[in-house]
Amino acid sequence: MVKHVILWTLKDEYNTARKTEIKRRIKEGLESLAGQIPGLVKITVHTNGLETSNADLMLDASFDSFEHLKGYSIHPAHVAVADGIVRPYTASRVCLDFKV
Protein backbone atom coordinates (compact mmCIF):
# COMPACT_ATOMS: atom_id res chain seq x y z
CA MET A 1 0.00 0.00 0.00
CA VAL A 2 1.20 3.50 -0.88
CA LYS A 3 -0.07 6.75 0.63
CA HIS A 4 -0.17 10.00 -1.34
CA VAL A 5 -0.63 13.08 0.85
CA ILE A 6 -0.77 16.61 -0.54
CA LEU A 7 -1.21 19.94 1.22
CA TRP A 8 -2.26 23.00 -0.77
CA THR A 9 -2.66 26.66 -0.01
CA LEU A 10 -5.00 28.71 -2.12
CA LYS A 11 -4.01 31.97 -3.74
CA ASP A 12 -4.26 34.98 -1.44
CA GLU A 13 -6.37 36.92 -3.93
CA TYR A 14 -9.53 35.03 -2.96
CA ASN A 15 -11.83 36.14 -0.14
CA THR A 16 -13.18 33.68 2.43
CA ALA A 17 -16.40 32.94 0.55
CA ARG A 18 -14.55 32.29 -2.71
CA LYS A 19 -12.03 30.04 -0.93
CA THR A 20 -14.89 28.03 0.57
CA GLU A 21 -16.37 27.50 -2.89
CA ILE A 22 -12.98 26.58 -4.41
CA LYS A 23 -12.31 24.06 -1.64
CA ARG A 24 -15.75 22.51 -2.17
CA ARG A 25 -15.12 22.14 -5.91
CA ILE A 26 -11.64 20.66 -5.39
CA LYS A 27 -12.97 18.16 -2.84
CA GLU A 28 -15.85 17.17 -5.12
CA GLY A 29 -13.61 16.83 -8.17
CA LEU A 30 -10.85 14.79 -6.55
CA GLU A 31 -13.18 12.54 -4.58
CA SER A 32 -15.13 11.84 -7.78
CA LEU A 33 -12.05 9.97 -9.02
CA ALA A 34 -12.89 7.06 -6.70
CA GLY A 35 -13.74 4.04 -8.82
CA GLN A 36 -12.29 5.59 -11.98
CA ILE A 37 -8.57 4.96 -11.54
CA PRO A 38 -7.00 1.51 -11.32
CA GLY A 39 -5.34 0.82 -7.98
CA LEU A 40 -6.86 3.84 -6.22
CA VAL A 41 -8.12 2.34 -2.97
CA LYS A 42 -9.34 5.45 -1.14
CA ILE A 43 -9.32 9.20 -1.71
CA THR A 44 -10.37 11.89 0.76
CA VAL A 45 -9.96 15.65 0.67
CA HIS A 46 -10.01 17.51 3.99
CA THR A 47 -11.11 21.14 3.77
CA ASN A 48 -11.94 22.15 7.33
CA GLY A 49 -8.58 22.67 8.98
CA LEU A 50 -8.37 24.18 12.43
CA GLU A 51 -7.24 27.79 12.84
CA THR A 52 -3.74 26.55 13.69
CA SER A 53 -3.35 25.14 10.16
CA ASN A 54 -1.17 26.79 7.54
CA ALA A 55 -2.64 24.89 4.59
CA ASP A 56 -6.13 25.14 3.10
CA LEU A 57 -6.68 21.58 1.88
CA MET A 58 -5.24 18.10 2.30
CA LEU A 59 -5.54 15.15 -0.06
CA ASP A 60 -5.20 11.72 1.53
CA ALA A 61 -5.13 8.95 -1.06
CA SER A 62 -4.21 5.27 -0.85
CA PHE A 63 -3.01 3.11 -3.74
CA ASP A 64 -2.35 -0.60 -4.14
CA SER A 65 1.20 0.08 -5.32
CA PHE A 66 3.68 2.74 -6.38
CA GLU A 67 2.97 1.81 -10.01
CA HIS A 68 -0.70 2.60 -9.47
CA LEU A 69 0.26 5.98 -7.98
CA LYS A 70 2.34 6.72 -11.08
CA GLY A 71 -0.60 5.71 -13.26
CA TYR A 72 -2.90 8.04 -11.31
CA SER A 73 -0.60 10.98 -11.96
CA ILE A 74 -1.07 10.66 -15.73
CA HIS A 75 -4.61 9.26 -15.84
CA PRO A 76 -6.80 11.54 -18.01
CA ALA A 77 -9.52 11.87 -15.34
CA HIS A 78 -6.98 13.00 -12.74
CA VAL A 79 -5.22 15.35 -15.15
CA ALA A 80 -8.57 16.96 -16.03
CA VAL A 81 -9.36 17.64 -12.36
CA ALA A 82 -5.82 18.80 -11.55
CA ASP A 83 -5.59 21.15 -14.54
CA GLY A 84 -9.18 22.40 -14.41
CA ILE A 85 -10.04 22.63 -10.72
CA VAL A 86 -6.87 22.48 -8.61
CA ARG A 87 -3.84 24.13 -10.24
CA PRO A 88 -5.53 27.37 -11.33
CA TYR A 89 -6.45 28.22 -7.72
CA THR A 90 -3.51 26.99 -5.66
CA ALA A 91 -0.46 28.99 -4.64
CA SER A 92 1.58 26.14 -3.19
CA ARG A 93 1.67 22.35 -3.09
CA VAL A 94 3.60 20.01 -0.81
CA CYS A 95 3.53 16.25 -1.35
CA LEU A 96 4.63 13.21 0.65
CA ASP A 97 4.35 9.72 -0.84
CA PHE A 98 5.23 6.72 1.33
CA LYS A 99 4.74 2.99 1.73
CA VAL A 100 2.63 1.63 4.57
mmCIF file of C-alpha atoms in Angstrom:
data_model
loop_
_atom_site.group_PDB
_atom_site.id
_atom_site.type_symbol
_atom_site.label_atom_id
_atom_site.label_comp_id
_atom_site.label_asym_id
_atom_site.label_seq_id
_atom_site.Cartn_x
_atom_site.Cartn_y
_atom_site.Cartn_z
ATOM 1 C CA MET A 1 0.000 0.000 0.000
ATOM 2 C CA VAL A 2 1.203 3.503 -0.883
ATOM 3 C CA LYS A 3 -0.070 6.749 0.631
ATOM 4 C CA HIS A 4 -0.172 9.996 -1.336
ATOM 5 C CA VAL A 5 -0.629 13.075 0.845
ATOM 6 C CA ILE A 6 -0.765 16.606 -0.538
ATOM 7 C CA LEU A 7 -1.214 19.937 1.216
ATOM 8 C CA TRP A 8 -2.257 22.998 -0.773
ATOM 9 C CA THR A 9 -2.659 26.657 -0.010
ATOM 10 C CA LEU A 10 -4.999 28.707 -2.118
ATOM 11 C CA LYS A 11 -4.006 31.973 -3.740
ATOM 12 C CA ASP A 12 -4.263 34.982 -1.435
ATOM 13 C CA GLU A 13 -6.365 36.922 -3.934
ATOM 14 C CA TYR A 14 -9.534 35.025 -2.955
ATOM 15 C CA ASN A 15 -11.828 36.138 -0.144
ATOM 16 C CA THR A 16 -13.182 33.678 2.428
ATOM 17 C CA ALA A 17 -16.400 32.944 0.551
ATOM 18 C CA ARG A 18 -14.546 32.292 -2.710
ATOM 19 C CA LYS A 19 -12.030 30.037 -0.929
ATOM 20 C CA THR A 20 -14.886 28.029 0.569
ATOM 21 C CA GLU A 21 -16.365 27.500 -2.891
ATOM 22 C CA ILE A 22 -12.982 26.578 -4.409
ATOM 23 C CA LYS A 23 -12.314 24.060 -1.636
ATOM 24 C CA ARG A 24 -15.749 22.511 -2.170
ATOM 25 C CA ARG A 25 -15.119 22.143 -5.905
ATOM 26 C CA ILE A 26 -11.640 20.656 -5.394
ATOM 27 C CA LYS A 27 -12.970 18.159 -2.836
ATOM 28 C CA GLU A 28 -15.846 17.171 -5.116
ATOM 29 C CA GLY A 29 -13.606 16.834 -8.169
ATOM 30 C CA LEU A 30 -10.847 14.791 -6.551
ATOM 31 C CA GLU A 31 -13.176 12.538 -4.576
ATOM 32 C CA SER A 32 -15.135 11.837 -7.777
ATOM 33 C CA LEU A 33 -12.047 9.969 -9.025
ATOM 34 C CA ALA A 34 -12.888 7.059 -6.696
ATOM 35 C CA GLY A 35 -13.739 4.040 -8.819
ATOM 36 C CA GLN A 36 -12.288 5.591 -11.981
ATOM 37 C CA ILE A 37 -8.573 4.963 -11.542
ATOM 38 C CA PRO A 38 -7.000 1.506 -11.324
ATOM 39 C CA GLY A 39 -5.343 0.819 -7.985
ATOM 40 C CA LEU A 40 -6.862 3.842 -6.222
ATOM 41 C CA VAL A 41 -8.116 2.335 -2.969
ATOM 42 C CA LYS A 42 -9.335 5.448 -1.144
ATOM 43 C CA ILE A 43 -9.322 9.204 -1.709
ATOM 44 C CA THR A 44 -10.373 11.886 0.763
ATOM 45 C CA VAL A 45 -9.959 15.646 0.672
ATOM 46 C CA HIS A 46 -10.010 17.510 3.985
ATOM 47 C CA THR A 47 -11.109 21.145 3.773
ATOM 48 C CA ASN A 48 -11.944 22.154 7.334
ATOM 49 C CA GLY A 49 -8.582 22.673 8.978
ATOM 50 C CA LEU A 50 -8.373 24.184 12.433
ATOM 51 C CA GLU A 51 -7.241 27.789 12.840
ATOM 52 C CA THR A 52 -3.735 26.550 13.688
ATOM 53 C CA SER A 53 -3.347 25.141 10.162
ATOM 54 C CA ASN A 54 -1.171 26.791 7.543
ATOM 55 C CA ALA A 55 -2.644 24.888 4.592
ATOM 56 C CA ASP A 56 -6.129 25.140 3.098
ATOM 57 C CA LEU A 57 -6.681 21.579 1.885
ATOM 58 C CA MET A 58 -5.243 18.098 2.296
ATOM 59 C CA LEU A 59 -5.536 15.154 -0.064
ATOM 60 C CA ASP A 60 -5.195 11.723 1.533
ATOM 61 C CA ALA A 61 -5.129 8.948 -1.057
ATOM 62 C CA SER A 62 -4.209 5.267 -0.851
ATOM 63 C CA PHE A 63 -3.013 3.110 -3.742
ATOM 64 C CA ASP A 64 -2.354 -0.597 -4.136
ATOM 65 C CA SER A 65 1.203 0.078 -5.323
ATOM 66 C CA PHE A 66 3.676 2.735 -6.381
ATOM 67 C CA GLU A 67 2.973 1.810 -10.010
ATOM 68 C CA HIS A 68 -0.701 2.604 -9.474
ATOM 69 C CA LEU A 69 0.257 5.981 -7.984
ATOM 70 C CA LYS A 70 2.340 6.715 -11.075
ATOM 71 C CA GLY A 71 -0.599 5.707 -13.262
ATOM 72 C CA TYR A 72 -2.899 8.037 -11.311
ATOM 73 C CA SER A 73 -0.602 10.985 -11.958
ATOM 74 C CA ILE A 74 -1.074 10.656 -15.733
ATOM 75 C CA HIS A 75 -4.614 9.263 -15.836
ATOM 76 C CA PRO A 76 -6.798 11.540 -18.008
ATOM 77 C CA ALA A 77 -9.517 11.870 -15.336
ATOM 78 C CA HIS A 78 -6.977 12.995 -12.740
ATOM 79 C CA VAL A 79 -5.220 15.351 -15.155
ATOM 80 C CA ALA A 80 -8.568 16.964 -16.030
ATOM 81 C CA VAL A 81 -9.358 17.643 -12.356
ATOM 82 C CA ALA A 82 -5.820 18.796 -11.552
ATOM 83 C CA ASP A 83 -5.593 21.152 -14.544
ATOM 84 C CA GLY A 84 -9.176 22.402 -14.410
ATOM 85 C CA ILE A 85 -10.036 22.629 -10.722
ATOM 86 C CA VAL A 86 -6.866 22.480 -8.608
ATOM 87 C CA ARG A 87 -3.844 24.127 -10.239
ATOM 88 C CA PRO A 88 -5.531 27.373 -11.332
ATOM 89 C CA TYR A 89 -6.453 28.218 -7.725
ATOM 90 C CA THR A 90 -3.509 26.990 -5.655
ATOM 91 C CA ALA A 91 -0.459 28.987 -4.644
ATOM 92 C CA SER A 92 1.579 26.142 -3.187
ATOM 93 C CA ARG A 93 1.668 22.349 -3.090
ATOM 94 C CA VAL A 94 3.599 20.011 -0.814
ATOM 95 C CA CYS A 95 3.533 16.248 -1.348
ATOM 96 C CA LEU A 96 4.627 13.214 0.651
ATOM 97 C CA ASP A 97 4.347 9.719 -0.838
ATOM 98 C CA PHE A 98 5.228 6.720 1.325
ATOM 99 C CA LYS A 99 4.741 2.993 1.732
ATOM 100 C CA VAL A 100 2.630 1.632 4.573
#
